[in-house]
């Protein structure tokens, strides 16, 4: 078992023939990911990386049965790409693109609400189920197969955590990079819930950052769920100065519990094993798994 | 991108939002001319001189003053322009004032009492929708209102598929206790304010105060406007509104070479790929007994040119006693980064602070060898904790 993506996922790449799309699709295929084609409007009918190119996502769904997409479309067109994927019936929409205008994401998030699909990201490293599918931009070799799930807002910090877990002789079921934008499709709580409910995952690593309520929501859900599956948590940004990126009004909506200290306190109160040092994530996982 | 009050008001006005009118001035003479013009156009007798800096609480620092005649306009403008304005939102040193807004006096006496409200438009991150937040308690620090009288803060969330509906604008006007002409004016004000927010791709509007004048007009007396940087490609005309004098000079320079840098007060500089790992590295520096001197994300392409640019930027800060480079090589190979560090080091001649380089991930072993055999005064590490220990050792020397 694993969550979101596995060896049976039929994956397409939106923005397939662009430089980012080409580079990462190549890496994904080399990893052994089941890439069944790609979409670049106007280039339908061509072959790229030995895979068919389609004009629309709908064609890719109809002709090769695509159920998962990874989006590398430039920011100005990315929200449109998300909505096209949802409209075509894609189930898992992983959006790597960084820098999508917030106004566009408000529309895209509203559009996909109530549809049978799940958005991961945007501005995220993607999702990897080691040995089965790498649907993202992460270095595949860092992630060895195992029984620890990872949920993180950050790319390189996910790699760091996976590396530490692997060096403890353990491995990863699925690592989910949820992204760091103000509006993201899958929240920390939803990603944690997926992994807690995954029978193969025996421990979850939850990595957050300052700002927002996502980690607190996940922690409260975990406590209420009564799950005995351990979670190891880390929040980056204890030393980050307050108010550098947020306006006054935003700070009010966020409340006073979005600092690293406040989040860690909530997480600890909900039974999460919180580490203060980012160098201790792997060790702590080993310790709680015994 | 943050805007000055006068720029924000221009944008509001272009979408039909009533504003307190004003003219920006760079010196005392221009201020007097502006005051004369404003009197001719609006009939205002008195003028308000407002410092234009990117920080709130300007009144508390002496940056907003009433002038009752042209001599006072000249004196006050002369005093405010060039001063270092210290407000609760600036650093201890304050911010230098380069220009003032000479504005009409809108608190004139009339048939009814004036009243002040608070209104902002922003994203509710929890729901992924825009909301209008407003309060009867205008002109005050909204954080104080939130703390002391939270029941006086109201919100109205906007459904993105239909936008702001008339009933919502009416509800806002009712909740603010308005009636008659002021009520109608407020519904118009709210509707045009929300249109302006959406059409300008703003990420924050904060209007404090929104004023009901003594003749029942509703207008924005102040405007804090932030435009979504990611949407600027749709608003080429707004790009000129950036005032880099308001931004940290080193941060502006870093941005120009594609580095995401935030200046901090500590003694250990750092250079990291990825924002999350960068924050984690700052935390580790603190736990090792240091204080981070900066946040610096070199992004996905940590080549020699970028590493050199990053070195130069970090070393501009004389407080830096050591530099920690922490790169997790994924797509970017560690040996390339290591070579970049070595090349940058040699190009720059001598760097007089100890450097700890921690490279992990793709080709980390080769990278460590390159660093160790370079003959440079650079310490290498592969594990996160090892890097922290080396920082600690350097600082305790």
Coordinates of C-alpha atoms in Angstrom, one line a residue, chain B residues 41-249:
Chain B
X41 CA -9.9 72.3 -6.4
X42 CA -11.6 71.2 -3.2
X43 CA -12.1 74.4 -1.2
X44 CA -10.3 72.9 1.8
X45 CA -9.0 75.5 4.3
X46 CA -6.7 73.4 6.4
X47 CA -4.3 70.7 5.1
X48 CA -2.9 67.5 6.5
X49 CA 0.7 66.8 5.9
X50 CA 1.4 63.0 5.8
X51 CA 4.8 61.4 5.6
X52 CA 5.0 58.8 2.9
X53 CA 6.8 55.7 4.2
X54 CA 6.1 52.0 4.1
X55 CA 5.1 51.7 7.7
X56 CA 2.0 52.2 9.8
X57 CA 1.7 54.2 13.0
X58 CA 3.0 57.4 11.3
X59 CA 0.9 59.7 13.4
X60 CA 2.4 58.3 16.6
X61 CA 5.9 59.1 15.3
X62 CA 5.0 62.7 14.4
X63 CA 4.7 62.0 10.7
X64 CA 1.1 63.3 10.3
X65 CA 0.3 66.9 11.1
X66 CA -2.4 69.4 10.5
X67 CA -1.4 72.7 8.9
X68 CA -3.8 75.6 9.3
X69 CA -2.2 78.0 6.9
X70 CA 0.4 78.0 4.1
X71 CA 3.2 79.0 6.4
X72 CA 2.5 75.9 8.5
X73 CA 2.3 73.8 5.4
X74 CA 5.8 75.0 4.5
X75 CA 7.2 74.6 8.0
X76 CA 5.7 71.1 8.7
X77 CA 6.6 69.7 5.3
X78 CA 10.1 71.0 5.6
X79 CA 10.4 69.4 9.0
X80 CA 8.9 66.0 8.0
X81 CA 10.8 65.6 4.7
X82 CA 14.2 64.3 5.5
X83 CA 13.4 63.2 9.0
X84 CA 14.0 59.7 10.3
X85 CA 10.5 58.7 11.2
X86 CA 10.3 56.2 14.0
X87 CA 6.9 54.4 14.4
X88 CA 5.9 51.2 16.2
X89 CA 6.3 49.4 12.9
X90 CA 9.7 50.7 11.9
X91 CA 13.1 49.6 13.2
X92 CA 14.7 51.7 16.1
X93 CA 16.5 53.8 13.5
X94 CA 13.3 54.7 11.8
X95 CA 12.7 55.3 8.1
X96 CA 13.9 58.3 6.1
X97 CA 11.0 60.4 4.7
X98 CA 11.5 61.4 1.1
X99 CA 8.1 62.8 0.3
X100 CA 4.8 63.9 1.9
X101 CA 1.2 63.8 0.9
X102 CA -0.5 67.2 1.2
X103 CA -4.1 66.2 1.8
X104 CA -7.4 68.0 2.1
X105 CA -9.0 68.4 5.6
X106 CA -12.0 66.1 5.6
X107 CA -13.0 66.5 9.3
X108 CA -14.9 69.8 8.6
X109 CA -17.9 70.6 10.7
X110 CA -21.4 70.0 9.3
X111 CA -24.9 68.6 9.8
X112 CA -23.9 65.3 11.5
X113 CA -21.0 64.0 13.6
X114 CA -18.1 62.4 11.7
X115 CA -17.3 58.8 12.5
X116 CA -14.4 56.5 11.7
X117 CA -14.4 52.9 10.7
X118 CA -11.9 50.2 9.9
X119 CA -12.0 48.1 6.7
X120 CA -9.6 45.7 5.1
X121 CA -9.8 43.2 2.2
X122 CA -7.6 40.2 2.3
X123 CA -7.3 36.4 1.7
X124 CA -8.7 34.1 4.4
X125 CA -6.1 31.4 4.2
X126 CA -8.3 29.0 6.1
X127 CA -11.0 29.0 3.5
X128 CA -9.1 30.1 0.4
X129 CA -11.5 33.0 -0.2
X130 CA -11.2 36.7 0.0
X131 CA -12.9 38.4 2.9
X132 CA -13.8 41.9 4.0
X133 CA -12.9 42.6 7.6
X134 CA -14.4 45.7 9.2
X135 CA -15.1 47.4 12.5
X136 CA -16.9 50.3 14.0
X137 CA -13.6 51.1 15.8
X138 CA -11.7 53.0 13.1
X139 CA -8.6 55.0 13.5
X140 CA -7.2 52.7 16.1
X141 CA -4.7 50.0 16.0
X142 CA -6.8 47.0 14.8
X143 CA -4.7 44.6 16.8
X144 CA -5.7 46.4 19.9
X145 CA -9.4 46.2 18.8
X146 CA -9.0 42.5 18.2
X147 CA -7.6 42.0 21.6
X148 CA -9.9 44.2 23.7
X149 CA -13.2 44.2 21.8
X150 CA -13.2 41.3 19.4
X151 CA -17.0 41.4 19.1
X152 CA -16.6 44.7 17.3
X153 CA -14.7 43.1 14.4
X154 CA -16.9 41.7 11.6
X155 CA -16.1 39.7 8.5
X156 CA -17.8 39.1 5.2
X157 CA -16.5 36.3 3.1
X158 CA -16.8 36.5 -0.7
X159 CA -17.9 33.5 -2.8
X160 CA -15.5 33.6 -5.8
X161 CA -18.0 32.3 -8.2
X162 CA -20.4 35.3 -7.8
X163 CA -18.2 37.9 -6.1
X164 CA -19.4 40.4 -3.5
X165 CA -23.2 40.5 -3.5
X166 CA -25.4 43.5 -2.7
X167 CA -26.8 42.0 0.5
X168 CA -23.3 41.7 1.8
X169 CA -22.6 45.3 1.2
X170 CA -25.9 46.2 2.9
X171 CA -25.0 44.0 5.9
X172 CA -21.7 45.8 6.3
X173 CA -23.4 49.2 6.2
X174 CA -26.0 48.1 8.7
X175 CA -23.4 46.6 11.0
X176 CA -21.6 49.9 10.9
X177 CA -24.7 51.6 12.2
X178 CA -25.4 53.7 9.1
X179 CA -28.6 55.0 7.7
X180 CA -29.9 57.4 5.1
X181 CA -27.4 58.7 2.6
X182 CA -24.4 57.5 4.5
X183 CA -25.8 53.9 4.2
X184 CA -26.1 54.2 0.5
X185 CA -22.7 55.8 0.2
X186 CA -21.2 52.9 2.2
X187 CA -22.7 50.2 0.0
X188 CA -21.2 51.9 -3.0
X189 CA -17.9 52.3 -1.2
X190 CA -17.7 48.6 -0.3
X191 CA -18.7 47.5 -3.8
X192 CA -16.1 49.7 -5.5
X193 CA -13.4 48.8 -2.9
X194 CA -13.9 45.1 -3.6
X195 CA -13.8 45.6 -7.4
X196 CA -10.6 47.6 -7.0
X197 CA -9.1 44.7 -4.9
X198 CA -9.9 42.1 -7.4
X199 CA -9.0 44.1 -10.5
X200 CA -5.7 45.3 -9.1
X201 CA -4.6 41.8 -8.0
X202 CA -4.0 43.1 -4.5
X203 CA -3.1 40.9 -1.6
X204 CA -4.1 43.4 1.0
X205 CA -6.2 46.6 1.3
X206 CA -6.3 48.1 4.7
X207 CA -8.3 51.3 5.0
X208 CA -8.0 52.8 8.4
X209 CA -9.9 55.0 8.8
X210 CA -12.8 54.9 6.5
X211 CA -14.5 58.2 7.3
X212 CA -18.1 59.2 7.4
X213 CA -17.9 63.0 6.9
X214 CA -20.2 65.5 8.5
X215 CA -22.2 65.6 5.2
X216 CA -22.5 61.8 5.0
X217 CA -19.9 61.0 2.4
X218 CA -17.9 57.8 2.9
X219 CA -14.2 58.0 2.0
X220 CA -10.8 56.4 2.4
X221 CA -8.6 58.7 4.5
X222 CA -5.7 56.3 4.5
X223 CA -4.8 53.3 2.3
X224 CA -2.3 50.5 2.8
X225 CA -2.2 48.6 -0.4
X226 CA -0.1 45.5 -1.2
X227 CA -0.1 44.1 -4.7
X228 CA 0.5 40.3 -5.3
X229 CA 4.0 40.2 -6.8
X230 CA 3.1 37.0 -8.7
X231 CA 0.4 38.9 -10.6
X232 CA 2.5 41.9 -11.6
X233 CA 2.9 40.5 -15.1
X234 CA -0.8 41.5 -15.6
X235 CA -0.1 45.0 -14.4
X236 CA 2.9 46.4 -16.2
X237 CA 1.7 49.9 -15.2
X238 CA 2.1 49.2 -11.5
X239 CA 5.7 48.1 -11.8
X240 CA 6.9 51.7 -11.7
X241 CA 5.2 52.1 -8.3
X242 CA 7.9 50.1 -6.5
X243 CA 9.9 52.5 -4.3
X244 CA 13.2 50.7 -3.7
X245 CA 14.2 53.4 -1.2
X246 CA 11.7 51.8 1.1
X247 CA 13.4 48.4 0.9
X248 CA 16.6 47.1 2.4
X249 CA 19.4 47.9 0.0

